Amino acid sequence: MINNAANAYKKRLKNHNRELAEKEKFHRNISHLRLWLVVTTITAASILYNHNYIEVIITAIFISGTIFLLLVRKHLLVEDKITRLKALIVINNNGISRAEGRWHSLPDSGSDFINEEHLFTSDLDIFGDSSLFQRINTAHTKFGREALAAKLSKPSQTFS
């Protein structure tokens, strides 16, 4: 079961890394295209200005500006996708670490929740390095971390 989980994470990680490389290349191409558009527009406008084609210059600047804004929008959408892919890569790397038993190296050990006065959390290594919190925590928000810490700090209410 653990090997299946690790393999699933590795497969997703491979796909995310491949997609990230494609998106980063596309991102660079959009940047180059925007630069080329600006340089070409300025060059064309200066040439046309020397020949008194003011109406053509205005039209060219309007069309180029519209294309530039569309490229900026696409650029921002690709940046968002890159950000999401990088987050997915981190999530899958953490999943692989958990599945392969290397969870001790994960950065969030929950050490800020350690309470030496607590009835059982310090005795059972609930928080801190190599703790249960470090093993199972996948929260990415303060609320999620605090909710998990609260659940781990309270004894079970059901006794069967």
PDB file of C-alpha atoms in Angstrom:
ATOM      1  CA  MET A   1       0.000   0.000   0.000  1.00  0.00           C
ATOM      2  CA  ILE A   2       2.787   2.436   0.906  1.00  0.00           C
ATOM      3  CA  ASN A   3       4.638   1.671  -2.338  1.00  0.00           C
ATOM      4  CA  ASN A   4       1.413   2.331  -4.259  1.00  0.00           C
ATOM      5  CA  ALA A   5       1.049   5.706  -2.542  1.00  0.00           C
ATOM      6  CA  ALA A   6       4.684   6.629  -3.192  1.00  0.00           C
ATOM      7  CA  ASN A   7       4.369   5.541  -6.820  1.00  0.00           C
ATOM      8  CA  ALA A   8       1.186   7.595  -7.263  1.00  0.00           C
ATOM      9  CA  TYR A   9       2.922  10.663  -5.808  1.00  0.00           C
ATOM     10  CA  LYS A  10       5.966  10.067  -8.036  1.00  0.00           C
ATOM     11  CA  LYS A  11       3.788   9.737 -11.127  1.00  0.00           C
ATOM     12  CA  ARG A  12       1.969  12.986 -10.330  1.00  0.00           C
ATOM     13  CA  LEU A  13       5.278  14.683  -9.501  1.00  0.00           C
ATOM     14  CA  LYS A  14       6.716  13.674 -12.870  1.00  0.00           C
ATOM     15  CA  ASN A  15       3.637  15.067 -14.659  1.00  0.00           C
ATOM     16  CA  HIS A  16       3.719  18.316 -12.654  1.00  0.00           C
ATOM     17  CA  ASN A  17       7.449  18.804 -13.325  1.00  0.00           C
ATOM     18  CA  ARG A  18       6.904  18.214 -17.052  1.00  0.00           C
ATOM     19  CA  GLU A  19       3.967  20.634 -17.132  1.00  0.00           C
ATOM     20  CA  LEU A  20       5.943  23.202 -15.107  1.00  0.00           C
ATOM     21  CA  ALA A  21       8.814  23.084 -17.616  1.00  0.00           C
ATOM     22  CA  GLU A  22       6.330  23.621 -20.471  1.00  0.00           C
ATOM     23  CA  LYS A  23       4.595  26.525 -18.702  1.00  0.00           C
ATOM     24  CA  GLU A  24       7.897  28.190 -17.800  1.00  0.00           C
ATOM     25  CA  LYS A  25       9.019  27.960 -21.436  1.00  0.00           C
ATOM     26  CA  PHE A  26       5.685  29.413 -22.594  1.00  0.00           C
ATOM     27  CA  HIS A  27       6.027  32.146 -19.937  1.00  0.00           C
ATOM     28  CA  ARG A  28       9.457  33.122 -21.297  1.00  0.00           C
ATOM     29  CA  ASN A  29       8.141  33.088 -24.881  1.00  0.00           C
ATOM     30  CA  ILE A  30       5.311  35.451 -23.941  1.00  0.00           C
ATOM     31  CA  SER A  31       7.860  37.787 -22.306  1.00  0.00           C
ATOM     32  CA  HIS A  32       9.998  37.771 -25.439  1.00  0.00           C
ATOM     33  CA  LEU A  33       6.959  38.328 -27.631  1.00  0.00           C
ATOM     34  CA  ARG A  34       5.885  41.315 -25.546  1.00  0.00           C
ATOM     35  CA  LEU A  35       9.365  42.825 -25.812  1.00  0.00           C
ATOM     36  CA  TRP A  36       9.464  42.191 -29.553  1.00  0.00           C
ATOM     37  CA  LEU A  37       6.028  43.809 -29.933  1.00  0.00           C
ATOM     38  CA  VAL A  38       7.105  46.956 -28.077  1.00  0.00           C
ATOM     39  CA  VAL A  39      10.373  47.300 -30.011  1.00  0.00           C
ATOM     40  CA  THR A  40       8.649  46.664 -33.350  1.00  0.00           C
ATOM     41  CA  THR A  41       5.867  49.134 -32.589  1.00  0.00           C
ATOM     42  CA  ILE A  42       8.316  51.864 -31.586  1.00  0.00           C
ATOM     43  CA  THR A  43      10.471  51.207 -34.655  1.00  0.00           C
ATOM     44  CA  ALA A  44       7.479  51.195 -37.013  1.00  0.00           C
ATOM     45  CA  ALA A  45       6.015  54.307 -35.394  1.00  0.00           C
ATOM     46  CA  SER A  46       9.289  56.213 -35.785  1.00  0.00           C
ATOM     47  CA  ILE A  47       9.627  55.177 -39.434  1.00  0.00           C
ATOM     48  CA  LEU A  48       6.007  56.073 -40.180  1.00  0.00           C
ATOM     49  CA  TYR A  49       6.358  59.382 -38.331  1.00  0.00           C
ATOM     50  CA  ASN A  50       9.190  60.388 -40.663  1.00  0.00           C
ATOM     51  CA  HIS A  51       6.752  59.877 -43.577  1.00  0.00           C
ATOM     52  CA  ASN A  52       3.852  61.728 -41.898  1.00  0.00           C
ATOM     53  CA  TYR A  53       1.548  58.685 -41.579  1.00  0.00           C
ATOM     54  CA  ILE A  54       0.004  59.834 -38.311  1.00  0.00           C
ATOM     55  CA  GLU A  55      -3.292  57.948 -38.795  1.00  0.00           C
ATOM     56  CA  VAL A  56      -1.423  54.709 -39.467  1.00  0.00           C
ATOM     57  CA  ILE A  57       0.751  55.284 -36.386  1.00  0.00           C
ATOM     58  CA  ILE A  58      -2.299  55.759 -34.154  1.00  0.00           C
ATOM     59  CA  THR A  59      -3.931  52.622 -35.578  1.00  0.00           C
ATOM     60  CA  ALA A  60      -0.738  50.586 -35.188  1.00  0.00           C
ATOM     61  CA  ILE A  61      -0.254  51.760 -31.599  1.00  0.00           C
ATOM     62  CA  PHE A  62      -3.887  50.933 -30.779  1.00  0.00           C
ATOM     63  CA  ILE A  63      -3.624  47.434 -32.288  1.00  0.00           C
ATOM     64  CA  SER A  64      -0.223  46.806 -30.693  1.00  0.00           C
ATOM     65  CA  GLY A  65      -1.493  48.072 -27.342  1.00  0.00           C
ATOM     66  CA  THR A  66      -4.478  45.742 -27.491  1.00  0.00           C
ATOM     67  CA  ILE A  67      -2.272  42.779 -28.363  1.00  0.00           C
ATOM     68  CA  PHE A  68       0.157  43.777 -25.611  1.00  0.00           C
ATOM     69  CA  LEU A  69      -2.645  43.856 -23.015  1.00  0.00           C
ATOM     70  CA  LEU A  70      -3.872  40.438 -24.159  1.00  0.00           C
ATOM     71  CA  LEU A  71      -0.332  39.100 -23.805  1.00  0.00           C
ATOM     72  CA  VAL A  72      -0.055  40.622 -20.325  1.00  0.00           C
ATOM     73  CA  ARG A  73      -3.301  38.897 -19.329  1.00  0.00           C
ATOM     74  CA  LYS A  74      -2.093  35.554 -20.710  1.00  0.00           C
ATOM     75  CA  HIS A  75       1.259  36.086 -18.982  1.00  0.00           C
ATOM     76  CA  LEU A  76      -0.488  36.562 -15.623  1.00  0.00           C
ATOM     77  CA  LEU A  77      -2.642  33.463 -16.147  1.00  0.00           C
ATOM     78  CA  VAL A  78       0.454  31.402 -16.914  1.00  0.00           C
ATOM     79  CA  GLU A  79       2.186  32.829 -13.815  1.00  0.00           C
ATOM     80  CA  ASP A  80      -0.772  31.695 -11.696  1.00  0.00           C
ATOM     81  CA  LYS A  81      -0.577  28.208 -13.220  1.00  0.00           C
ATOM     82  CA  ILE A  82       3.175  28.097 -12.511  1.00  0.00           C
ATOM     83  CA  THR A  83       2.542  29.073  -8.885  1.00  0.00           C
ATOM     84  CA  ARG A  84      -0.067  26.304  -8.530  1.00  0.00           C
ATOM     85  CA  LEU A  85       2.221  23.741 -10.150  1.00  0.00           C
ATOM     86  CA  LYS A  86       5.053  24.644  -7.783  1.00  0.00           C
ATOM     87  CA  ALA A  87       2.681  24.175  -4.837  1.00  0.00           C
ATOM     88  CA  LEU A  88       1.587  20.787  -6.211  1.00  0.00           C
ATOM     89  CA  ILE A  89       5.236  19.773  -6.568  1.00  0.00           C
ATOM     90  CA  VAL A  90       5.856  20.606  -2.898  1.00  0.00           C
ATOM     91  CA  ILE A  91       2.727  18.680  -1.865  1.00  0.00           C
ATOM     92  CA  ASN A  92       3.743  15.614  -3.859  1.00  0.00           C
ATOM     93  CA  ASN A  93       7.340  15.733  -2.601  1.00  0.00           C
ATOM     94  CA  ASN A  94       5.984  15.855   0.961  1.00  0.00           C
ATOM     95  CA  GLY A  95       3.674  12.939   0.155  1.00  0.00           C
ATOM     96  CA  ILE A  96       6.604  10.907  -1.134  1.00  0.00           C
ATOM     97  CA  SER A  97       8.557  11.710   2.039  1.00  0.00           C
ATOM     98  CA  ARG A  98       5.643  10.538   4.181  1.00  0.00           C
ATOM     99  CA  ALA A  99       5.043   7.374   2.136  1.00  0.00           C
ATOM    100  CA  GLU A 100       8.730   6.444   2.192  1.00  0.00           C
ATOM    101  CA  GLY A 101       9.115   7.101   5.911  1.00  0.00           C
ATOM    102  CA  ARG A 102      11.240  10.237   5.518  1.00  0.00           C
ATOM    103  CA  TRP A 103       8.682  12.500   7.183  1.00  0.00           C
ATOM    104  CA  HIS A 104      11.186  13.594   9.890  1.00  0.00           C
ATOM    105  CA  SER A 105      12.700  15.941   7.317  1.00  0.00           C
ATOM    106  CA  LEU A 106       9.430  17.802   6.680  1.00  0.00           C
ATOM    107  CA  PRO A 107       9.703  21.423   7.816  1.00  0.00           C
ATOM    108  CA  ASP A 108       6.576  21.783   9.992  1.00  0.00           C
ATOM    109  CA  SER A 109       7.063  19.794  13.188  1.00  0.00           C
ATOM    110  CA  GLY A 110       4.439  21.693  15.161  1.00  0.00           C
ATOM    111  CA  SER A 111       7.040  22.594  17.776  1.00  0.00           C
ATOM    112  CA  ASP A 112       5.164  25.839  18.429  1.00  0.00           C
ATOM    113  CA  PHE A 113       2.376  23.724  19.967  1.00  0.00           C
ATOM    114  CA  ILE A 114       4.621  21.975  22.498  1.00  0.00           C
ATOM    115  CA  ASN A 115       3.273  22.364  26.025  1.00  0.00           C
ATOM    116  CA  GLU A 116       5.341  20.618  28.697  1.00  0.00           C
ATOM    117  CA  GLU A 117       2.438  21.009  31.146  1.00  0.00           C
ATOM    118  CA  HIS A 118       0.009  19.104  28.926  1.00  0.00           C
ATOM    119  CA  LEU A 119      -1.221  15.767  30.208  1.00  0.00           C
ATOM    120  CA  PHE A 120       0.091  13.587  27.373  1.00  0.00           C
ATOM    121  CA  THR A 121       1.341  15.487  24.298  1.00  0.00           C
ATOM    122  CA  SER A 122       4.968  15.812  25.395  1.00  0.00           C
ATOM    123  CA  ASP A 123       5.111  12.223  26.646  1.00  0.00           C
ATOM    124  CA  LEU A 124       3.758  10.774  23.391  1.00  0.00           C
ATOM    125  CA  ASP A 125       5.769  13.032  21.028  1.00  0.00           C
ATOM    126  CA  ILE A 126       2.651  14.591  19.574  1.00  0.00           C
ATOM    127  CA  PHE A 127       4.509  17.800  18.655  1.00  0.00           C
ATOM    128  CA  GLY A 128       8.133  18.569  17.772  1.00  0.00           C
ATOM    129  CA  ASP A 129      10.783  16.817  15.685  1.00  0.00           C
ATOM    130  CA  SER A 130       9.805  13.290  14.561  1.00  0.00           C
ATOM    131  CA  SER A 131       6.333  13.806  16.023  1.00  0.00           C
ATOM    132  CA  LEU A 132       2.891  12.583  15.048  1.00  0.00           C
ATOM    133  CA  PHE A 133       2.022  16.149  14.017  1.00  0.00           C
ATOM    134  CA  GLN A 134       4.981  16.232  11.644  1.00  0.00           C
ATOM    135  CA  ARG A 135       3.967  12.866  10.199  1.00  0.00           C
ATOM    136  CA  ILE A 136       0.332  13.666   9.405  1.00  0.00           C
ATOM    137  CA  ASN A 137       0.179  17.451   9.002  1.00  0.00           C
ATOM    138  CA  THR A 138      -0.711  18.554   5.485  1.00  0.00           C
ATOM    139  CA  ALA A 139      -2.293  21.864   6.499  1.00  0.00           C
ATOM    140  CA  HIS A 140      -1.202  25.001   4.700  1.00  0.00           C
ATOM    141  CA  THR A 141      -3.062  27.557   6.764  1.00  0.00           C
ATOM    142  CA  LYS A 142      -2.773  28.729  10.337  1.00  0.00           C
ATOM    143  CA  PHE A 143      -6.379  27.645  10.942  1.00  0.00           C
ATOM    144  CA  GLY A 144      -5.674  24.132   9.612  1.00  0.00           C
ATOM    145  CA  ARG A 145      -2.541  23.736  11.722  1.00  0.00           C
ATOM    146  CA  GLU A 146      -4.354  24.937  14.843  1.00  0.00           C
ATOM    147  CA  ALA A 147      -7.331  22.644  14.176  1.00  0.00           C
ATOM    148  CA  LEU A 148      -5.035  19.618  13.823  1.00  0.00           C
ATOM    149  CA  ALA A 149      -3.104  20.582  16.962  1.00  0.00           C
ATOM    150  CA  ALA A 150      -6.364  20.934  18.892  1.00  0.00           C
ATOM    151  CA  LYS A 151      -7.560  17.496  17.755  1.00  0.00           C
ATOM    152  CA  LEU A 152      -4.258  15.906  18.710  1.00  0.00           C
ATOM    153  CA  SER A 153      -4.256  17.608  22.115  1.00  0.00           C
ATOM    154  CA  LYS A 154      -7.668  16.374  23.233  1.00  0.00           C
ATOM    155  CA  PRO A 155      -8.318  12.818  24.341  1.00  0.00           C
ATOM    156  CA  SER A 156     -10.888  10.854  22.378  1.00  0.00           C
ATOM    157  CA  GLN A 157     -14.415  11.315  23.642  1.00  0.00           C
ATOM    158  CA  THR A 158     -15.609   7.879  22.570  1.00  0.00           C
ATOM    159  CA  PHE A 159     -14.611   4.732  24.415  1.00  0.00           C
ATOM    160  CA  SER A 160     -15.945   1.549  22.869  1.00  0.00           C
TER     161      SER A 160
END
